[in-house]
mmCIF file of C-alpha atoms in Angstrom:
data_model
loop_
_atom_site.group_PDB
_atom_site.id
_atom_site.type_symbol
_atom_site.label_atom_id
_atom_site.label_comp_id
_atom_site.label_asym_id
_atom_site.label_seq_id
_atom_site.Cartn_x
_atom_site.Cartn_y
_atom_site.Cartn_z
ATOM 1 C CA MET A 1 88.939 135.460 75.639
ATOM 2 C CA ASP A 2 90.057 131.888 75.817
ATOM 3 C CA ASP A 3 89.978 131.596 79.596
ATOM 4 C CA ILE A 4 86.424 132.820 80.174
ATOM 5 C CA ARG A 5 83.843 130.094 80.656
ATOM 6 C CA ASN A 6 80.786 130.064 78.430
ATOM 7 C CA PRO A 7 77.568 130.372 80.412
ATOM 8 C CA THR A 8 75.550 127.174 80.741
ATOM 9 C CA SER A 9 71.901 127.100 81.725
ATOM 10 C CA PRO A 10 71.290 125.226 84.982
ATOM 11 C CA ASN A 11 68.072 123.797 83.485
ATOM 12 C CA THR A 12 69.759 122.079 80.552
ATOM 13 C CA THR A 13 69.030 118.464 79.688
ATOM 14 C CA ARG A 14 72.075 117.957 77.466
ATOM 15 C CA PHE A 15 74.510 115.420 78.894
ATOM 16 C CA MET A 16 77.717 117.405 78.313
ATOM 17 C CA ASP A 17 76.175 120.604 79.689
ATOM 18 C CA ARG A 18 75.130 118.802 82.872
ATOM 19 C CA PHE A 19 78.638 117.311 83.108
ATOM 20 C CA ARG A 20 80.204 120.764 82.665
ATOM 21 C CA LEU A 21 77.945 122.183 85.409
ATOM 22 C CA HIS A 22 79.021 119.340 87.702
ATOM 23 C CA ILE A 23 82.690 120.205 87.098
ATOM 24 C CA ARG A 24 82.032 123.879 87.779
ATOM 25 C CA ALA A 25 80.124 123.061 90.963
ATOM 26 C CA ARG A 26 83.239 121.272 92.216
ATOM 27 C CA HIS A 27 85.293 124.423 91.471
ATOM 28 C CA LEU A 28 87.826 122.666 89.271
ATOM 29 C CA ALA A 29 90.181 124.772 87.170
ATOM 30 C CA TYR A 30 88.942 125.993 83.807
ATOM 31 C CA LYS A 31 91.678 124.051 82.003
ATOM 32 C CA THR A 32 90.541 120.896 83.801
ATOM 33 C CA ASP A 33 86.971 121.672 82.717
ATOM 34 C CA LYS A 34 88.031 121.993 79.076
ATOM 35 C CA THR A 35 90.285 118.923 79.176
ATOM 36 C CA TYR A 36 87.769 116.603 80.841
ATOM 37 C CA CYS A 37 84.959 117.718 78.544
ATOM 38 C CA TYR A 38 87.195 117.217 75.504
ATOM 39 C CA TRP A 39 88.258 113.664 76.426
ATOM 40 C CA ASP A 40 84.805 112.581 77.531
ATOM 41 C CA TRP A 41 83.267 113.907 74.310
ATOM 42 C CA PHE A 42 86.016 112.139 72.322
ATOM 43 C CA TYR A 43 85.149 108.928 74.201
ATOM 44 C CA ILE A 44 81.418 109.322 73.457
ATOM 45 C CA ARG A 45 82.083 109.958 69.756
ATOM 46 C CA PHE A 46 84.459 106.983 69.618
ATOM 47 C CA HIS A 47 81.550 104.769 70.696
ATOM 48 C CA ASP A 48 79.099 106.232 68.137
ATOM 49 C CA ARG A 49 77.564 108.755 70.565
ATOM 50 C CA ARG A 50 76.276 106.153 72.990
ATOM 51 C CA ASN A 51 75.316 107.325 76.455
ATOM 52 C CA PRO A 52 78.179 106.624 78.909
ATOM 53 C CA GLN A 53 75.646 105.172 81.381
ATOM 54 C CA THR A 54 75.121 102.278 78.960
ATOM 55 C CA MET A 55 78.854 101.633 78.663
ATOM 56 C CA GLY A 56 81.392 100.326 81.132
ATOM 57 C CA GLU A 57 84.877 98.971 81.668
ATOM 58 C CA ARG A 58 85.031 97.166 78.321
ATOM 59 C CA GLU A 59 84.342 100.371 76.380
ATOM 60 C CA ILE A 60 86.823 102.374 78.469
ATOM 61 C CA GLU A 61 89.519 99.757 77.842
ATOM 62 C CA ALA A 62 88.777 99.771 74.098
ATOM 63 C CA PHE A 63 89.037 103.559 73.984
ATOM 64 C CA LEU A 64 92.324 103.655 75.902
ATOM 65 C CA GLU A 65 93.743 100.882 73.697
ATOM 66 C CA HIS A 66 92.709 102.888 70.630
ATOM 67 C CA LEU A 67 94.553 105.932 71.956
ATOM 68 C CA SER A 68 97.783 104.031 72.466
ATOM 69 C CA SER A 69 97.761 101.665 69.496
ATOM 70 C CA GLN A 70 96.009 103.637 66.742
ATOM 71 C CA LEU A 71 96.619 107.285 67.640
ATOM 72 C CA ASN A 72 100.066 106.747 69.214
ATOM 73 C CA VAL A 73 99.449 109.304 71.944
ATOM 74 C CA ALA A 74 101.975 109.922 74.708
ATOM 75 C CA ALA A 75 101.578 108.070 77.980
ATOM 76 C CA ASN A 76 100.649 111.279 79.827
ATOM 77 C CA THR A 77 97.959 112.043 77.239
ATOM 78 C CA GLN A 78 96.475 108.590 77.750
ATOM 79 C CA LYS A 79 96.574 109.107 81.531
ATOM 80 C CA THR A 80 94.773 112.431 81.137
ATOM 81 C CA ALA A 81 92.046 110.716 79.120
ATOM 82 C CA LEU A 82 91.829 107.998 81.790
ATOM 83 C CA ASN A 83 91.485 110.617 84.550
ATOM 84 C CA ALA A 84 88.699 112.338 82.621
ATOM 85 C CA LEU A 85 86.819 109.050 82.211
ATOM 86 C CA VAL A 86 87.288 108.071 85.853
ATOM 87 C CA PHE A 87 85.952 111.481 86.910
ATOM 88 C CA LEU A 88 82.982 111.074 84.556
ATOM 89 C CA TYR A 89 82.038 107.625 85.873
ATOM 90 C CA ARG A 90 82.890 107.947 89.579
ATOM 91 C CA ASN A 91 82.032 111.542 90.364
ATOM 92 C CA PHE A 92 79.348 112.425 87.826
ATOM 93 C CA LEU A 93 77.541 109.165 87.069
ATOM 94 C CA GLY A 94 78.267 107.480 90.413
ATOM 95 C CA ILE A 95 79.413 104.273 88.704
ATOM 96 C CA GLU A 96 82.436 102.558 90.204
ATOM 97 C CA ILE A 97 85.027 101.343 87.718
ATOM 98 C CA GLY A 98 86.954 98.195 88.518
ATOM 99 C CA LYS A 99 90.474 97.268 87.496
ATOM 100 C CA LEU A 100 91.024 98.226 83.861
ATOM 101 C CA LYS A 101 93.145 96.062 81.571
ATOM 102 C CA PHE A 102 94.788 98.050 78.797
ATOM 103 C CA SER A 103 98.300 98.671 77.551
ATOM 104 C CA TYR A 104 99.844 101.993 78.402
ATOM 105 C CA ALA A 105 101.186 104.077 75.579
ATOM 106 C CA GLN A 106 104.895 103.554 75.109
ATOM 107 C CA ARG A 107 106.909 106.263 73.471
ATOM 108 C CA PRO A 108 110.606 106.771 73.796
ATOM 109 C CA ARG A 109 111.429 109.686 76.043
ATOM 110 C CA GLN A 110 113.152 112.486 74.224
ATOM 111 C CA LEU A 111 115.184 115.285 75.639
ATOM 112 C CA PRO A 112 113.445 118.627 75.208
ATOM 113 C CA THR A 113 114.757 120.961 72.551
ATOM 114 C CA VAL A 114 115.987 124.138 74.180
ATOM 115 C CA PHE A 115 117.079 127.324 72.436
ATOM 116 C CA SER A 116 120.707 128.278 72.764
ATOM 117 C CA HIS A 117 121.370 131.794 74.039
ATOM 118 C CA GLU A 118 122.048 132.965 70.466
ATOM 119 C CA GLU A 119 118.803 131.448 69.152
ATOM 120 C CA ALA A 120 116.760 133.007 71.982
ATOM 121 C CA THR A 121 118.386 136.390 71.336
ATOM 122 C CA ALA A 122 117.639 136.096 67.609
ATOM 123 C CA VAL A 123 113.943 135.425 68.335
ATOM 124 C CA LEU A 124 113.733 138.285 70.836
ATOM 125 C CA ASN A 125 115.395 140.675 68.351
ATOM 126 C CA ARG A 126 112.591 140.020 65.850
ATOM 127 C CA LEU A 127 109.875 140.944 68.353
ATOM 128 C CA SER A 128 108.762 144.395 69.418
ATOM 129 C CA GLY A 129 106.447 146.078 71.878
ATOM 130 C CA LEU A 130 104.286 143.950 74.137
ATOM 131 C CA TYR A 131 105.392 140.715 72.418
ATOM 132 C CA TRP A 132 109.055 141.487 73.124
ATOM 133 C CA LEU A 133 108.300 142.356 76.743
ATOM 134 C CA THR A 134 106.274 139.189 77.319
ATOM 135 C CA ALA A 135 108.819 136.904 75.628
ATOM 136 C CA SER A 136 111.703 138.562 77.493
ATOM 137 C CA LEU A 137 109.950 138.082 80.841
ATOM 138 C CA MET A 138 109.216 134.456 80.014
ATOM 139 C CA TYR A 139 112.790 133.767 78.901
ATOM 140 C CA GLY A 140 114.475 135.662 81.709
ATOM 141 C CA SER A 141 112.335 134.505 84.606
ATOM 142 C CA GLY A 142 110.988 131.121 83.536
ATOM 143 C CA LEU A 143 107.339 132.145 83.355
ATOM 144 C CA ARG A 144 104.834 129.885 81.628
ATOM 145 C CA VAL A 145 102.626 131.356 78.893
ATOM 146 C CA SER A 146 99.522 131.331 81.104
ATOM 147 C CA GLU A 147 101.479 132.951 83.952
ATOM 148 C CA ALA A 148 102.773 135.714 81.687
ATOM 149 C CA ALA A 149 99.260 136.335 80.345
ATOM 150 C CA ARG A 150 97.875 136.795 83.878
ATOM 151 C CA LEU A 151 100.753 138.908 85.178
ATOM 152 C CA ARG A 152 99.759 142.195 86.808
ATOM 153 C CA ILE A 153 101.857 145.283 87.469
ATOM 154 C CA GLN A 154 101.496 144.852 91.227
ATOM 155 C CA ASP A 155 103.109 141.391 90.931
ATOM 156 C CA ILE A 156 106.417 142.900 89.795
ATOM 157 C CA GLU A 157 108.759 144.092 92.535
ATOM 158 C CA LEU A 158 111.545 146.124 90.975
ATOM 159 C CA ASN A 159 113.303 146.789 94.318
ATOM 160 C CA GLY A 160 113.507 143.107 95.168
ATOM 161 C CA ASN A 161 114.146 142.106 91.542
ATOM 162 C CA HIS A 162 111.482 139.398 91.499
ATOM 163 C CA ILE A 163 108.019 138.587 90.188
ATOM 164 C CA LEU A 164 105.216 137.081 92.241
ATOM 165 C CA VAL A 165 103.326 134.447 90.259
ATOM 166 C CA ARG A 166 99.923 133.958 91.876
ATOM 167 C CA GLU A 167 97.998 130.695 91.765
ATOM 168 C CA ALA A 168 100.068 129.168 88.998
ATOM 169 C CA LYS A 169 100.176 125.472 88.136
ATOM 170 C CA GLY A 170 98.631 123.438 90.933
ATOM 171 C CA ALA A 171 97.063 126.590 92.448
ATOM 172 C CA LYS A 172 100.421 127.450 94.025
ATOM 173 C CA SER A 173 102.066 130.848 94.204
ATOM 174 C CA ARG A 174 105.799 131.346 93.752
ATOM 175 C CA ARG A 175 108.451 134.011 93.330
ATOM 176 C CA THR A 176 110.804 134.105 90.399
#
């Protein structure tokens, strides 16, 4: 499964494995684990696999500039990469990062594309079985994909006509 963590030996000497163990020891979400490891590994590869302890603010600024100017990432993507690097340096390596000077990614905001009722019905009519049920629940109740995947029978209250979503985004529960 995609949401099951791979076991990591506590005696490992590999940098990324030690970093992953540090994240897990702090009980961060699995998606945060994957995201931080991805961006920190991207950062290390960007600087020719140098050890982050030998790098500093200048290298972080160069990486963030590269993301915005060369890769044209969205501003939120660049902020996610920045958060991963700040966590790496402050919390894992114990190195304080000063004021960074880089340009934030600028992309024009676009309105999201949303299916019309007819388009959503056409998609649902092409599905069957479990896929139809999952897509119908997501469309009708506003569930996210990860919420629909973790839904349990006991979370559905037919009498009250609502679904209890447990520990969703931000570790918050809600009814829909």
